[in-house]
C-alpha cells in the first residue's frame, strides 16, 4: 500500500486498503504544506488497517517520514492485533520498548513454532544504537529480503541483522 497521510489514512494504490484513524489530527508536512502529515499524540493515536492478503508479504519495505517530539519509545508501523499485540508480523519504530535511548529498530517475526502466540518474541531485529533526533524530519526505513533485515535513517544504512528463518510468520 501507499499512504500519503494527507488528512486521511487512505491507501492510494488499486488495493484501497484504507485505514481508520483514532485520536489523530492533520498537520503541516515536511515541505511546509498544510494537511500533508498526521500528528499522533504518542499514547493513544493510531491508524488501523484491516488485514488483507496484500499486506502479508514474503519480502518487505517499510518507509516513513517522522518528526518525533520526544525520545520515548514509539511503534511507527507494524502488523498485529493492535489491542493485544498478538499475531505480530513486522514492526518499525524507534527507541525499542524497554531499551530507552536506543535508535531506530525494524524487525520481522520469524517463522518458527509458537512465534505467533508470543508477542515481542521471535523477532529478527535490526536495531541501531544512535539516538533518534527530535523536532526534525527524518526518513526511517526497513527492508527484509527473505534473509536480512536492514534499517536506514535518511537513506544511510544503520543496522543489518541476518534472519535464521527465511519467511515472515503468517500469524493472521
CSV table of C-alpha atoms in Angstrom, one decimal:
chain,number,residue,atom,x,y,z
A,1,UNK,CA,0.0,0.0,0.0
A,2,UNK,CA,0.9,3.6,-0.3
A,3,UNK,CA,-0.4,6.0,2.4
A,4,UNK,CA,0.4,9.7,1.7
A,5,UNK,CA,-1.3,10.6,5.1
A,6,UNK,CA,-2.7,13.8,3.7
A,7,UNK,CA,-5.5,14.3,6.1
A,8,UNK,CA,-6.7,10.7,6.0
A,9,UNK,CA,-5.3,7.1,6.1
A,10,UNK,CA,-6.4,6.1,2.6
A,11,UNK,CA,-4.3,3.7,0.5
A,12,UNK,CA,-4.0,5.3,-2.9
A,13,UNK,CA,-3.0,2.1,-4.7
A,14,UNK,CA,-5.5,0.0,-6.6
A,15,UNK,CA,-5.8,-2.3,-3.5
A,16,UNK,CA,-7.5,0.5,-1.5
A,17,UNK,CA,-6.6,-1.0,1.9
A,18,UNK,CA,-7.8,2.2,3.7
A,19,UNK,CA,-7.1,2.8,7.3
A,20,UNK,CA,-9.2,4.1,10.2
A,21,UNK,CA,-7.7,6.9,12.2
A,22,UNK,CA,-8.1,7.2,16.0
A,23,UNK,CA,-7.1,10.3,18.0
A,24,UNK,CA,-5.2,11.8,15.1
A,25,UNK,CA,-5.1,15.4,13.7
A,26,UNK,CA,-3.9,16.8,10.4
A,27,UNK,CA,-0.5,18.6,10.5
A,28,UNK,CA,1.9,20.5,8.4
A,29,UNK,CA,4.2,18.2,6.4
A,30,UNK,CA,8.0,18.3,5.9
A,31,UNK,CA,7.8,20.7,3.0
A,32,UNK,CA,5.7,23.2,5.0
A,33,UNK,CA,2.4,22.4,3.3
A,34,UNK,CA,-0.8,22.2,5.5
A,35,UNK,CA,-2.6,18.9,5.7
A,36,UNK,CA,0.2,16.8,4.3
A,37,UNK,CA,1.0,14.9,7.5
A,38,UNK,CA,-0.7,13.4,10.5
A,39,UNK,CA,0.0,14.2,14.2
A,40,UNK,CA,-0.1,11.3,16.7
A,41,UNK,CA,-0.3,12.1,20.5
A,42,UNK,CA,2.3,9.4,21.4
A,43,UNK,CA,-0.1,7.4,23.7
A,44,UNK,CA,-3.5,6.6,22.1
A,45,UNK,CA,-3.2,7.6,18.5
A,46,UNK,CA,-3.1,5.0,15.7
A,47,UNK,CA,-4.2,4.1,12.3
A,48,UNK,CA,-5.7,0.6,11.9
A,49,UNK,CA,-5.7,-1.1,8.5
A,50,UNK,CA,-7.8,-4.2,8.1
A,51,UNK,CA,-6.0,-7.4,7.3
A,52,UNK,CA,-5.7,-8.2,3.6
A,53,UNK,CA,-3.7,-10.7,1.6
A,54,UNK,CA,-1.7,-7.8,0.1
A,55,UNK,CA,-0.3,-6.9,3.5
A,56,UNK,CA,1.0,-10.4,4.3
A,57,UNK,CA,4.3,-10.1,2.4
A,58,UNK,CA,7.1,-12.5,1.8
A,59,UNK,CA,9.5,-9.6,1.4
A,60,UNK,CA,9.1,-6.1,2.8
A,61,UNK,CA,10.0,-2.5,2.6
A,62,UNK,CA,8.6,0.0,5.2
A,63,UNK,CA,9.3,3.7,4.8
A,64,UNK,CA,8.0,6.7,6.7
A,65,UNK,CA,8.9,10.3,7.3
A,66,UNK,CA,8.8,11.2,11.0
A,67,UNK,CA,9.3,14.2,13.2
A,68,UNK,CA,9.3,13.0,16.8
A,69,UNK,CA,8.9,15.5,19.6
A,70,UNK,CA,10.3,13.2,22.3
A,71,UNK,CA,12.7,10.3,22.6
A,72,UNK,CA,10.1,8.0,24.1
A,73,UNK,CA,9.5,4.6,22.6
A,74,UNK,CA,7.3,4.8,19.5
A,75,UNK,CA,6.0,1.9,17.4
A,76,UNK,CA,5.5,3.6,14.0
A,77,UNK,CA,4.4,0.8,11.6
A,78,UNK,CA,3.6,-2.7,12.4
A,79,UNK,CA,1.3,-5.6,11.7
A,80,UNK,CA,-0.5,-7.2,14.7
A,81,UNK,CA,-3.8,-7.2,16.5
A,82,UNK,CA,-3.5,-3.7,17.9
A,83,UNK,CA,-5.2,-4.2,21.3
A,84,UNK,CA,-3.2,-7.3,22.3
A,85,UNK,CA,-0.1,-7.2,20.1
A,86,UNK,CA,-1.0,-10.8,19.2
A,87,UNK,CA,-0.2,-12.1,15.7
A,88,UNK,CA,2.7,-9.7,15.1
A,89,UNK,CA,4.4,-10.0,11.8
A,90,UNK,CA,6.6,-6.9,11.3
A,91,UNK,CA,7.5,-3.7,13.1
A,92,UNK,CA,9.3,-0.4,12.5
A,93,UNK,CA,9.8,2.3,15.2
A,94,UNK,CA,12.4,4.0,17.4
A,95,UNK,CA,13.6,3.5,21.0
A,96,UNK,CA,12.7,-0.2,21.3
A,97,UNK,CA,10.4,-0.7,24.4
A,98,UNK,CA,12.5,-1.4,27.5
A,99,UNK,CA,15.7,-0.1,25.8
A,100,UNK,CA,15.2,3.7,26.1
A,101,UNK,CA,17.8,5.8,24.4
A,102,UNK,CA,18.3,3.4,21.6
A,103,UNK,CA,17.7,4.4,18.0
A,104,UNK,CA,15.6,3.1,15.1
A,105,UNK,CA,14.5,-0.6,15.0
A,106,UNK,CA,13.0,-2.7,12.3
A,107,UNK,CA,12.1,-6.4,12.5
A,108,UNK,CA,10.1,-9.3,11.2
A,109,UNK,CA,8.6,-12.2,13.2
A,110,UNK,CA,10.5,-15.3,12.3
A,111,UNK,CA,8.5,-18.3,11.0
A,112,UNK,CA,9.2,-20.7,13.9
A,113,UNK,CA,6.8,-22.8,16.0
A,114,UNK,CA,4.8,-20.8,18.6
A,115,UNK,CA,6.0,-17.5,17.2
A,116,UNK,CA,2.5,-16.1,16.6
A,117,UNK,CA,1.3,-16.7,20.1
A,118,UNK,CA,4.1,-14.9,21.9
A,119,UNK,CA,4.1,-11.1,21.5
A,120,UNK,CA,7.5,-9.5,21.4
A,121,UNK,CA,9.5,-12.7,20.9
A,122,UNK,CA,10.9,-14.4,17.8
A,123,UNK,CA,11.7,-11.1,16.1
A,124,UNK,CA,14.8,-10.7,13.8
A,125,UNK,CA,15.5,-7.1,14.8
A,126,UNK,CA,17.9,-4.6,13.2
A,127,UNK,CA,18.2,-2.0,16.0
A,128,UNK,CA,20.6,0.9,15.9
A,129,UNK,CA,22.3,2.5,18.9
A,130,UNK,CA,22.3,6.0,17.6
A,131,UNK,CA,19.6,8.0,19.4
A,132,UNK,CA,16.7,9.3,17.3
A,133,UNK,CA,16.8,13.1,16.6
A,134,UNK,CA,13.8,15.1,17.9
A,135,UNK,CA,12.0,18.1,16.3
A,136,UNK,CA,13.4,17.4,12.8
A,137,UNK,CA,12.1,15.5,9.9
A,138,UNK,CA,13.9,12.2,9.1
A,139,UNK,CA,13.2,9.3,6.8
A,140,UNK,CA,13.3,5.9,8.6
A,141,UNK,CA,13.1,2.7,6.5
A,142,UNK,CA,13.3,-1.0,7.0
A,143,UNK,CA,13.8,-3.8,4.4
A,144,UNK,CA,13.5,-7.5,4.5
A,145,UNK,CA,14.7,-9.6,1.5
A,146,UNK,CA,14.0,-13.0,2.9
A,147,UNK,CA,17.2,-13.4,4.9
A,148,UNK,CA,18.3,-9.9,6.0
A,149,UNK,CA,16.6,-7.1,7.9
A,150,UNK,CA,18.1,-3.7,7.3
A,151,UNK,CA,17.3,-0.3,8.9
A,152,UNK,CA,18.1,3.1,7.4
A,153,UNK,CA,17.9,6.7,8.6
A,154,UNK,CA,17.9,9.4,5.9
A,155,UNK,CA,18.9,6.8,3.3
A,156,UNK,CA,22.0,5.7,5.3
A,157,UNK,CA,22.2,2.1,6.3
A,158,UNK,CA,22.5,1.9,10.1
A,159,UNK,CA,22.0,-1.7,11.0
A,160,UNK,CA,21.8,-5.2,9.4
A,161,UNK,CA,20.6,-8.4,11.0
A,162,UNK,CA,20.6,-11.9,9.4
A,163,UNK,CA,17.4,-13.8,10.0
A,164,UNK,CA,17.6,-17.6,10.7
A,165,UNK,CA,14.2,-18.1,9.2
A,166,UNK,CA,13.6,-17.2,5.5
A,167,UNK,CA,10.0,-16.2,5.7
A,168,UNK,CA,7.9,-13.8,7.8
A,169,UNK,CA,5.5,-15.6,10.1
A,170,UNK,CA,1.9,-15.6,8.7
A,171,UNK,CA,0.1,-15.1,12.0
A,172,UNK,CA,-3.3,-14.0,10.8
